[in-house]
Short mmCIF file of C-alpha atoms in Angstrom, two decimals:
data_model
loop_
_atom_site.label_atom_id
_atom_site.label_comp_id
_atom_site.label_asym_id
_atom_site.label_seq_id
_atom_site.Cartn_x
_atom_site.Cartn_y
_atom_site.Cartn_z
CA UNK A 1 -11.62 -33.79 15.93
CA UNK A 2 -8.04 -32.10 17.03
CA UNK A 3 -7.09 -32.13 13.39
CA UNK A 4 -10.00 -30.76 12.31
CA UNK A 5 -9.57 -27.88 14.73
CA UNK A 6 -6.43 -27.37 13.92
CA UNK A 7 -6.97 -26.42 10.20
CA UNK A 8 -10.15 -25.01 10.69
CA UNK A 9 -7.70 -22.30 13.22
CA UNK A 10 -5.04 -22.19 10.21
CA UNK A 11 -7.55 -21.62 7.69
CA UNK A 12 -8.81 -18.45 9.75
CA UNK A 13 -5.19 -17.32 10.29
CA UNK A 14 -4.54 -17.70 6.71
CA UNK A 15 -7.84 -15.63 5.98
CA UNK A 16 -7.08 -13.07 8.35
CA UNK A 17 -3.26 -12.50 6.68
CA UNK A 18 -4.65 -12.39 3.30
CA UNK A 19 -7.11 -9.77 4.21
CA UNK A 20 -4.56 -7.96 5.66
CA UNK A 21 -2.32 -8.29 2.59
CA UNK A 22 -5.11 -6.90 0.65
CA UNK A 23 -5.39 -3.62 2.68
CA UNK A 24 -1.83 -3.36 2.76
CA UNK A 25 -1.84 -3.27 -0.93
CA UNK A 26 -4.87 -1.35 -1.55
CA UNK A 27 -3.55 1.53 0.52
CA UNK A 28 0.22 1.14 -0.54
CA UNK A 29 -1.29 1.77 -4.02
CA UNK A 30 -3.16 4.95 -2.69
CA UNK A 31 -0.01 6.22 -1.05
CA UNK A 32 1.73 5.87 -4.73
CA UNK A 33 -1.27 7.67 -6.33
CA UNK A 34 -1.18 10.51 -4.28
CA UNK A 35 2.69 10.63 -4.09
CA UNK A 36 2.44 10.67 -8.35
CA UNK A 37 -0.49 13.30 -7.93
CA UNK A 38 1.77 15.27 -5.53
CA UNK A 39 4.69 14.87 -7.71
CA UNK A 40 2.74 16.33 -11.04
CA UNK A 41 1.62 19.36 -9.20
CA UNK A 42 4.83 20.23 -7.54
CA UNK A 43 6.12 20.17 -10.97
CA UNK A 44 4.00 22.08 -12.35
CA UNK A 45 4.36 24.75 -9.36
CA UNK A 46 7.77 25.32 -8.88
CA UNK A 47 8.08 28.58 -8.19
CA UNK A 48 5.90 27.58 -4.99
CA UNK A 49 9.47 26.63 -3.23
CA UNK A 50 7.98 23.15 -2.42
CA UNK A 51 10.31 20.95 -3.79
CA UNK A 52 9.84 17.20 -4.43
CA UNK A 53 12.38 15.15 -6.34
CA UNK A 54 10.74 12.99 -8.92
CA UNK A 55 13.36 9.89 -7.93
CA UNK A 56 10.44 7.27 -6.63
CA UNK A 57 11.77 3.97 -5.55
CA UNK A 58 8.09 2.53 -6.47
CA UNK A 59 8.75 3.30 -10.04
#
């Protein structure tokens, strides 16, 4: 019954950091999006004075 207990607590812990994983990467990809989105417009407005450089670690 221990054993049982056991795994049935690492299954849940396993669930739990998976989930978490997925949001992480769900809004990690959002954050790139936008940055890209950002990026493109800045470009296209640069005689706003709002510089971004295009280097992007992601890429």
């Amino acid at each position: 019954m221990r054993e049982e207990h056991t795994t049935g607590q690492t299954k849940a812990a396993q669930d739990q950091i998976s989930k978490q994983a997925q949001i992480s990467n769900t809004l990690r990809a959002q954050v790139i999006g936008h940055w890209r989105l950002i990026t493109a417009v800045s470009a296209r407005q640069t005689d706003s004075g709002a510089y971004i450089p295009r280097s992007n670690p992601e890429t």
